[in-house]
PDB file of C-alpha atoms in Angstrom:
ATOM      1  CA  PRO B   1     -16.563-104.187  56.905  1.00  0.00           C
ATOM      2  CA  LEU B   2     -17.111-101.996  53.938  1.00  0.00           C
ATOM      3  CA  GLY B   3     -15.842 -98.752  55.890  1.00  0.00           C
ATOM      4  CA  LEU B   4     -19.204 -97.043  55.101  1.00  0.00           C
ATOM      5  CA  VAL B   5     -18.843 -95.254  58.690  1.00  0.00           C
ATOM      6  CA  ALA B   6     -15.135 -95.376  59.208  1.00  0.00           C
ATOM      7  CA  ASP B   7     -15.130 -91.500  59.425  1.00  0.00           C
ATOM      8  CA  GLY B   8     -17.895 -91.761  61.982  1.00  0.00           C
ATOM      9  CA  ASP B   9     -17.735 -91.266  65.553  1.00  0.00           C
ATOM     10  CA  GLN B  10     -19.596 -92.825  68.634  1.00  0.00           C
ATOM     11  CA  GLU B  11     -22.498 -90.364  68.236  1.00  0.00           C
ATOM     12  CA  THR B  12     -23.045 -91.411  64.698  1.00  0.00           C
ATOM     13  CA  PHE B  13     -22.624 -95.037  65.581  1.00  0.00           C
ATOM     14  CA  ASP B  14     -25.217 -94.615  68.396  1.00  0.00           C
ATOM     15  CA  ARG B  15     -27.753 -92.924  66.158  1.00  0.00           C
ATOM     16  CA  LEU B  16     -27.146 -95.421  63.495  1.00  0.00           C
ATOM     17  CA  ARG B  17     -27.754 -98.442  66.298  1.00  0.00           C
ATOM     18  CA  TYR B  18     -30.827 -96.661  67.629  1.00  0.00           C
ATOM     19  CA  VAL B  19     -32.486 -96.427  63.964  1.00  0.00           C
ATOM     20  CA  GLU B  20     -31.702-100.124  63.365  1.00  0.00           C
ATOM     21  CA  VAL B  21     -33.171-101.370  66.723  1.00  0.00           C
ATOM     22  CA  LYS B  22     -36.168 -99.369  66.362  1.00  0.00           C
ATOM     23  CA  HIS B  23     -36.625-100.689  62.621  1.00  0.00           C
ATOM     24  CA  GLY B  24     -36.004-104.042  63.751  1.00  0.00           C
ATOM     25  CA  ARG B  25     -38.695-103.839  66.523  1.00  0.00           C
ATOM     26  CA  ILE B  26     -41.134-102.353  63.928  1.00  0.00           C
ATOM     27  CA  SER B  27     -40.230-105.129  61.467  1.00  0.00           C
ATOM     28  CA  MET B  28     -40.937-107.903  64.143  1.00  0.00           C
ATOM     29  CA  LEU B  29     -44.459-106.491  64.627  1.00  0.00           C
ATOM     30  CA  ALA B  30     -44.880-106.224  60.870  1.00  0.00           C
ATOM     31  CA  VAL B  31     -44.128-109.922  60.437  1.00  0.00           C
ATOM     32  CA  VAL B  32     -46.317-111.219  63.239  1.00  0.00           C
ATOM     33  CA  GLY B  33     -49.078-108.983  61.894  1.00  0.00           C
ATOM     34  CA  TYR B  34     -48.636-109.875  58.545  1.00  0.00           C
ATOM     35  CA  LEU B  35     -48.671-113.949  59.235  1.00  0.00           C
ATOM     36  CA  VAL B  36     -51.764-113.284  61.484  1.00  0.00           C
ATOM     37  CA  GLN B  37     -53.699-111.659  58.858  1.00  0.00           C
ATOM     38  CA  GLU B  38     -52.531-113.888  56.216  1.00  0.00           C
ATOM     39  CA  ALA B  39     -53.894-116.589  58.311  1.00  0.00           C
ATOM     40  CA  GLY B  40     -57.051-115.316  58.160  1.00  0.00           C
ATOM     41  CA  ILE B  41     -57.299-114.026  61.699  1.00  0.00           C
ATOM     42  CA  ARG B  42     -59.285-110.554  61.845  1.00  0.00           C
ATOM     43  CA  LEU B  43     -60.506-108.336  64.495  1.00  0.00           C
ATOM     44  CA  PRO B  44     -64.477-108.661  64.976  1.00  0.00           C
ATOM     45  CA  GLY B  45     -66.628-105.865  64.249  1.00  0.00           C
ATOM     46  CA  SER B  46     -66.560-102.833  61.724  1.00  0.00           C
ATOM     47  CA  ILE B  47     -63.537-100.530  60.644  1.00  0.00           C
ATOM     48  CA  ASP B  48     -65.964 -97.676  59.771  1.00  0.00           C
ATOM     49  CA  LEU B  49     -69.532 -96.371  60.557  1.00  0.00           C
ATOM     50  CA  SER B  50     -70.791 -97.478  57.013  1.00  0.00           C
ATOM     51  CA  GLY B  51     -70.382-101.198  58.343  1.00  0.00           C
ATOM     52  CA  THR B  52     -67.251-102.260  56.229  1.00  0.00           C
ATOM     53  CA  LYS B  53     -66.069-105.112  58.403  1.00  0.00           C
ATOM     54  CA  PHE B  54     -62.435-105.788  59.521  1.00  0.00           C
ATOM     55  CA  ALA B  55     -62.705-109.239  57.833  1.00  0.00           C
ATOM     56  CA  ASP B  56     -63.577-107.412  54.323  1.00  0.00           C
ATOM     57  CA  ILE B  57     -60.149-105.522  54.491  1.00  0.00           C
ATOM     58  CA  PRO B  58     -57.544-107.580  52.277  1.00  0.00           C
ATOM     59  CA  ASN B  59     -54.084-108.311  53.408  1.00  0.00           C
ATOM     60  CA  GLY B  60     -50.747-106.711  52.451  1.00  0.00           C
ATOM     61  CA  PHE B  61     -50.628-103.589  50.127  1.00  0.00           C
ATOM     62  CA  ALA B  62     -54.337-104.069  49.129  1.00  0.00           C
ATOM     63  CA  ALA B  63     -55.396-103.006  52.423  1.00  0.00           C
ATOM     64  CA  PHE B  64     -54.120 -99.369  51.852  1.00  0.00           C
ATOM     65  CA  LYS B  65     -56.736 -99.132  48.890  1.00  0.00           C
ATOM     66  CA  ALA B  66     -59.708-100.509  51.273  1.00  0.00           C
ATOM     67  CA  ILE B  67     -59.046 -98.852  54.705  1.00  0.00           C
ATOM     68  CA  PRO B  68     -61.080 -95.495  54.493  1.00  0.00           C
ATOM     69  CA  GLY B  69     -59.068 -92.404  54.523  1.00  0.00           C
ATOM     70  CA  GLY B  70     -60.116 -91.381  57.903  1.00  0.00           C
ATOM     71  CA  GLY B  71     -58.646 -94.832  59.151  1.00  0.00           C
ATOM     72  CA  LEU B  72     -55.377 -94.140  57.272  1.00  0.00           C
ATOM     73  CA  ALA B  73     -55.387 -90.676  58.803  1.00  0.00           C
ATOM     74  CA  GLN B  74     -55.879 -91.962  62.287  1.00  0.00           C
ATOM     75  CA  LEU B  75     -52.984 -94.586  61.848  1.00  0.00           C
ATOM     76  CA  LEU B  76     -50.500 -92.226  60.650  1.00  0.00           C
ATOM     77  CA  LEU B  77     -51.447 -89.705  63.673  1.00  0.00           C
ATOM     78  CA  PHE B  78     -51.192 -92.792  66.283  1.00  0.00           C
ATOM     79  CA  VAL B  79     -47.715 -93.798  64.793  1.00  0.00           C
ATOM     80  CA  GLY B  80     -46.708 -89.898  64.972  1.00  0.00           C
ATOM     81  CA  LEU B  81     -47.900 -89.773  68.516  1.00  0.00           C
ATOM     82  CA  LEU B  82     -45.811 -92.706  69.437  1.00  0.00           C
ATOM     83  CA  GLU B  83     -42.849 -91.338  67.794  1.00  0.00           C
ATOM     84  CA  SER B  84     -42.944 -87.979  69.502  1.00  0.00           C
ATOM     85  CA  SER B  85     -44.504 -88.893  72.939  1.00  0.00           C
ATOM     86  CA  VAL B  86     -44.082 -92.628  73.605  1.00  0.00           C
ATOM     87  CA  MET B  87     -40.927 -94.193  72.169  1.00  0.00           C
ATOM     88  CA  LEU B  88     -38.377 -91.944  73.863  1.00  0.00           C
ATOM     89  CA  ASP B  89     -36.370 -91.726  76.901  1.00  0.00           C
ATOM     90  CA  LEU B  90     -38.805 -89.292  78.616  1.00  0.00           C
ATOM     91  CA  THR B  91     -36.986 -89.864  82.234  1.00  0.00           C
ATOM     92  CA  GLY B  92     -33.365 -89.401  81.120  1.00  0.00           C
ATOM     93  CA  GLY B  93     -32.608 -92.639  82.935  1.00  0.00           C
ATOM     94  CA  ALA B  94     -32.019 -95.007  79.977  1.00  0.00           C
ATOM     95  CA  GLU B  95     -29.069 -97.590  80.240  1.00  0.00           C
ATOM     96  CA  PHE B  96     -28.865 -97.562  76.688  1.00  0.00           C
ATOM     97  CA  ASN B  97     -30.040 -95.368  73.719  1.00  0.00           C
ATOM     98  CA  THR B  98     -33.067 -97.669  72.798  1.00  0.00           C
ATOM     99  CA  ASP B  99     -34.082 -98.255  76.215  1.00  0.00           C
ATOM    100  CA  PHE B 100     -37.554 -96.880  76.316  1.00  0.00           C
ATOM    101  CA  ARG B 101     -38.947 -98.406  79.667  1.00  0.00           C
ATOM    102  CA  ASN B 102     -38.934 -94.994  81.493  1.00  0.00           C
ATOM    103  CA  GLY B 103     -39.011 -96.562  84.840  1.00  0.00           C
ATOM    104  CA  ALA B 104     -42.601 -98.141  84.066  1.00  0.00           C
ATOM    105  CA  ILE B 105     -41.810-101.527  82.830  1.00  0.00           C
ATOM    106  CA  ASP B 106     -38.844-103.643  83.603  1.00  0.00           C
ATOM    107  CA  PHE B 107     -39.955-107.602  82.967  1.00  0.00           C
ATOM    108  CA  GLY B 108     -37.075-108.423  85.176  1.00  0.00           C
ATOM    109  CA  TRP B 109     -34.372-106.622  82.956  1.00  0.00           C
ATOM    110  CA  ASP B 110     -32.586-105.294  86.042  1.00  0.00           C
ATOM    111  CA  THR B 111     -32.124-108.831  87.534  1.00  0.00           C
ATOM    112  CA  PHE B 112     -29.591-109.823  84.657  1.00  0.00           C
ATOM    113  CA  ASP B 113     -26.066-109.211  85.061  1.00  0.00           C
ATOM    114  CA  GLU B 114     -24.201-106.988  82.594  1.00  0.00           C
ATOM    115  CA  ASP B 115     -22.963-109.868  80.285  1.00  0.00           C
ATOM    116  CA  THR B 116     -26.541-111.227  80.194  1.00  0.00           C
ATOM    117  CA  GLN B 117     -28.194-107.951  79.185  1.00  0.00           C
ATOM    118  CA  LEU B 118     -25.337-107.431  76.653  1.00  0.00           C
ATOM    119  CA  LYS B 119     -25.994-110.857  75.190  1.00  0.00           C
ATOM    120  CA  LYS B 120     -29.915-110.297  75.101  1.00  0.00           C
ATOM    121  CA  ARG B 121     -29.187-106.789  73.518  1.00  0.00           C
ATOM    122  CA  ALA B 122     -27.220-108.470  70.593  1.00  0.00           C
ATOM    123  CA  ILE B 123     -30.225-111.175  70.206  1.00  0.00           C
ATOM    124  CA  GLU B 124     -32.477-108.335  69.958  1.00  0.00           C
ATOM    125  CA  ILE B 125     -30.646-106.703  67.059  1.00  0.00           C
ATOM    126  CA  ASN B 126     -30.160-110.110  65.146  1.00  0.00           C
ATOM    127  CA  GLN B 127     -33.738-110.766  65.611  1.00  0.00           C
ATOM    128  CA  GLY B 128     -34.638-107.307  64.412  1.00  0.00           C
ATOM    129  CA  ARG B 129     -32.336-107.746  61.058  1.00  0.00           C
ATOM    130  CA  ALA B 130     -33.866-110.956  60.314  1.00  0.00           C
ATOM    131  CA  ALA B 131     -37.373-109.704  60.777  1.00  0.00           C
ATOM    132  CA  MET B 132     -36.413-106.706  58.541  1.00  0.00           C
ATOM    133  CA  MET B 133     -35.529-109.289  55.935  1.00  0.00           C
ATOM    134  CA  GLY B 134     -38.657-111.323  56.636  1.00  0.00           C
ATOM    135  CA  ILE B 135     -40.891-108.430  56.285  1.00  0.00           C
ATOM    136  CA  LEU B 136     -39.231-107.568  52.813  1.00  0.00           C
ATOM    137  CA  ALA B 137     -39.471-111.207  51.597  1.00  0.00           C
ATOM    138  CA  LEU B 138     -43.182-111.066  52.747  1.00  0.00           C
ATOM    139  CA  MET B 139     -43.826-107.892  50.562  1.00  0.00           C
ATOM    140  CA  VAL B 140     -41.906-109.272  47.626  1.00  0.00           C
ATOM    141  CA  HIS B 141     -43.717-112.597  47.494  1.00  0.00           C
ATOM    142  CA  GLU B 142     -46.899-110.638  47.669  1.00  0.00           C
ATOM    143  CA  GLN B 143     -45.937-108.501  44.694  1.00  0.00           C
ATOM    144  CA  LEU B 144     -44.713-111.478  42.593  1.00  0.00           C
ATOM    145  CA  GLY B 145     -48.052-113.268  43.451  1.00  0.00           C
ATOM    146  CA  VAL B 146     -46.575-116.323  45.565  1.00  0.00           C
ATOM    147  CA  SER B 147     -48.571-117.752  48.470  1.00  0.00           C
ATOM    148  CA  ILE B 148     -46.558-117.688  51.790  1.00  0.00           C
ATOM    149  CA  LEU B 149     -49.096-120.208  53.270  1.00  0.00           C
ATOM    150  CA  PRO B 150     -49.088-123.731  52.077  1.00  0.00           C
ATOM    151  CA  THR B 151     -52.316-124.856  50.475  1.00  0.00           C
ATOM    152  CA  LEU B 152     -53.741-128.180  52.245  1.00  0.00           C
TER     153      LEU B 152
END
Protein backbone atom coordinates (compact mmCIF):
# COMPACT_ATOMS: atom_id res chain seq x y z
CA PRO A 1 0.00 0.00 0.00
CA LEU A 2 2.86 2.43 0.69
CA GLY A 3 4.69 1.56 -2.51
CA LEU A 4 7.81 0.46 -0.63
CA VAL A 5 8.42 -2.40 -3.05
CA ALA A 6 6.74 -0.95 -6.14
CA ASP A 7 9.93 -1.37 -8.12
CA GLY A 8 10.53 -4.88 -6.78
CA ASP A 9 10.28 -8.09 -8.70
CA GLN A 10 9.04 -11.56 -7.82
CA GLU A 11 12.46 -12.58 -6.48
CA THR A 12 12.50 -9.60 -4.09
CA PHE A 13 8.95 -10.35 -2.96
CA ASP A 14 9.79 -14.03 -2.36
CA ARG A 15 12.84 -13.05 -0.27
CA LEU A 16 10.80 -10.60 1.81
CA ARG A 17 8.05 -13.20 2.34
CA TYR A 18 10.67 -15.81 3.32
CA VAL A 19 12.12 -13.45 5.94
CA GLU A 20 8.66 -12.50 7.19
CA VAL A 21 7.57 -16.11 7.69
CA LYS A 22 10.87 -17.05 9.33
CA HIS A 23 10.67 -14.12 11.76
CA GLY A 24 7.04 -14.98 12.44
CA ARG A 25 7.94 -18.56 13.32
CA ILE A 26 10.72 -17.38 15.63
CA SER A 27 8.36 -14.87 17.25
CA MET A 28 5.71 -17.54 17.86
CA LEU A 29 8.31 -19.62 19.72
CA ALA A 30 9.53 -16.52 21.58
CA VAL A 31 6.05 -15.58 22.83
CA VAL A 32 5.37 -19.09 24.09
CA GLY A 33 8.80 -19.32 25.73
CA TYR A 34 8.45 -15.93 27.37
CA LEU A 35 5.02 -16.73 28.80
CA VAL A 36 6.06 -20.18 30.01
CA GLN A 37 9.07 -18.73 31.83
CA GLU A 38 7.05 -15.81 33.18
CA ALA A 39 4.63 -18.38 34.62
CA GLY A 40 7.57 -19.82 36.58
CA ILE A 41 8.10 -23.02 34.61
CA ARG A 42 11.80 -23.85 34.28
CA LEU A 43 13.91 -26.80 33.26
CA PRO A 44 15.10 -28.96 36.15
CA GLY A 45 18.77 -29.17 37.02
CA SER A 46 21.75 -26.89 36.59
CA ILE A 47 22.71 -24.68 33.68
CA ASP A 48 26.43 -24.92 34.34
CA LEU A 49 28.97 -27.01 36.23
CA SER A 50 29.19 -24.50 39.10
CA GLY A 51 25.63 -25.42 40.12
CA THR A 52 23.62 -22.45 38.83
CA LYS A 53 20.10 -23.79 38.50
CA PHE A 54 17.81 -22.97 35.59
CA ALA A 55 15.34 -21.70 38.19
CA ASP A 56 17.92 -19.10 39.28
CA ILE A 57 18.02 -17.50 35.83
CA PRO A 58 15.63 -14.54 35.62
CA ASN A 59 13.21 -14.07 32.77
CA GLY A 60 13.56 -11.60 29.91
CA PHE A 61 16.50 -9.31 29.28
CA ALA A 62 18.01 -10.00 32.71
CA ALA A 63 18.72 -13.57 31.58
CA PHE A 64 21.47 -12.34 29.26
CA LYS A 65 23.46 -11.13 32.25
CA ALA A 66 22.77 -14.24 34.33
CA ILE A 67 23.53 -16.94 31.75
CA PRO A 68 27.24 -17.83 31.77
CA GLY A 69 29.24 -16.70 28.72
CA GLY A 70 29.78 -20.28 27.59
CA GLY A 71 26.02 -20.84 27.58
CA LEU A 72 25.40 -17.76 25.45
CA ALA A 73 28.10 -18.92 23.03
CA GLN A 74 26.42 -22.33 22.80
CA LEU A 75 23.08 -20.67 22.05
CA LEU A 76 24.59 -18.56 19.27
CA LEU A 77 26.39 -21.56 17.77
CA PHE A 78 23.18 -23.63 17.88
CA VAL A 79 21.19 -20.89 16.14
CA GLY A 80 23.97 -20.57 13.55
CA LEU A 81 23.87 -24.32 12.98
CA LEU A 82 20.10 -24.24 12.49
CA GLU A 83 20.36 -21.32 10.06
CA SER A 84 23.16 -22.82 7.99
CA SER A 85 22.29 -26.52 8.03
CA VAL A 86 18.70 -27.24 9.04
CA MET A 87 16.29 -24.41 8.22
CA LEU A 88 16.89 -24.70 4.49
CA ASP A 89 15.46 -26.50 1.51
CA LEU A 90 18.12 -29.21 1.56
CA THR A 91 16.50 -31.52 -0.98
CA GLY A 92 15.44 -28.95 -3.56
CA GLY A 93 11.89 -30.30 -3.42
CA ALA A 94 10.23 -27.42 -1.59
CA GLU A 95 6.71 -26.55 -2.72
CA PHE A 96 7.19 -22.93 -1.64
CA ASN A 97 10.09 -20.84 -0.35
CA THR A 98 9.44 -21.44 3.36
CA ASP A 99 8.91 -25.20 3.03
CA PHE A 100 11.63 -26.77 5.20
CA ARG A 101 10.14 -30.28 5.46
CA ASN A 102 12.87 -31.77 3.23
CA GLY A 103 10.79 -34.89 2.71
CA ALA A 104 11.07 -35.83 6.41
CA ILE A 105 8.04 -34.27 8.09
CA ASP A 106 4.58 -33.96 6.60
CA PHE A 107 1.86 -33.90 9.31
CA GLY A 108 -0.70 -34.38 6.53
CA TRP A 109 0.20 -31.28 4.48
CA ASP A 110 0.08 -33.22 1.23
CA THR A 111 -3.48 -34.38 1.95
CA PHE A 112 -4.83 -30.79 1.71
CA ASP A 113 -6.07 -29.38 -1.57
CA GLU A 114 -4.34 -26.30 -3.02
CA ASP A 115 -6.94 -23.83 -1.69
CA THR A 116 -6.63 -25.21 1.84
CA GLN A 117 -2.83 -25.06 1.66
CA LEU A 118 -2.95 -21.40 0.57
CA LYS A 119 -5.40 -20.63 3.38
CA LYS A 120 -3.17 -22.33 5.96
CA ARG A 121 -0.10 -20.48 4.68
CA ALA A 122 -2.01 -17.19 4.98
CA ILE A 123 -3.02 -18.13 8.53
CA GLU A 124 0.64 -18.79 9.39
CA ILE A 125 1.66 -15.39 8.01
CA ASN A 126 -1.04 -13.62 10.04
CA GLN A 127 -0.24 -15.51 13.22
CA GLY A 128 3.44 -14.76 12.70
CA ARG A 129 2.67 -11.06 12.33
CA ALA A 130 0.64 -11.14 15.52
CA ALA A 131 3.45 -12.96 17.32
CA MET A 132 6.00 -10.37 16.14
CA MET A 133 3.83 -7.64 17.67
CA GLY A 134 3.25 -9.79 20.74
CA ILE A 135 6.90 -10.37 21.57
CA LEU A 136 7.61 -6.70 20.95
CA ALA A 137 4.85 -5.77 23.39
CA LEU A 138 6.17 -8.23 25.99
CA MET A 139 9.66 -6.74 25.71
CA VAL A 140 8.31 -3.18 26.00
CA HIS A 141 6.22 -4.11 29.04
CA GLU A 142 9.27 -5.66 30.66
CA GLN A 143 11.35 -2.53 30.10
CA LEU A 144 8.53 -0.37 31.48
CA GLY A 145 8.32 -2.58 34.57
CA VAL A 146 4.72 -3.60 33.90
CA SER A 147 3.74 -7.13 34.94
CA ILE A 148 2.24 -9.17 32.11
CA LEU A 149 0.56 -11.65 34.42
CA PRO A 150 -2.20 -10.57 36.76
CA THR A 151 -1.47 -10.92 40.44
CA LEU A 152 -4.00 -12.91 42.40
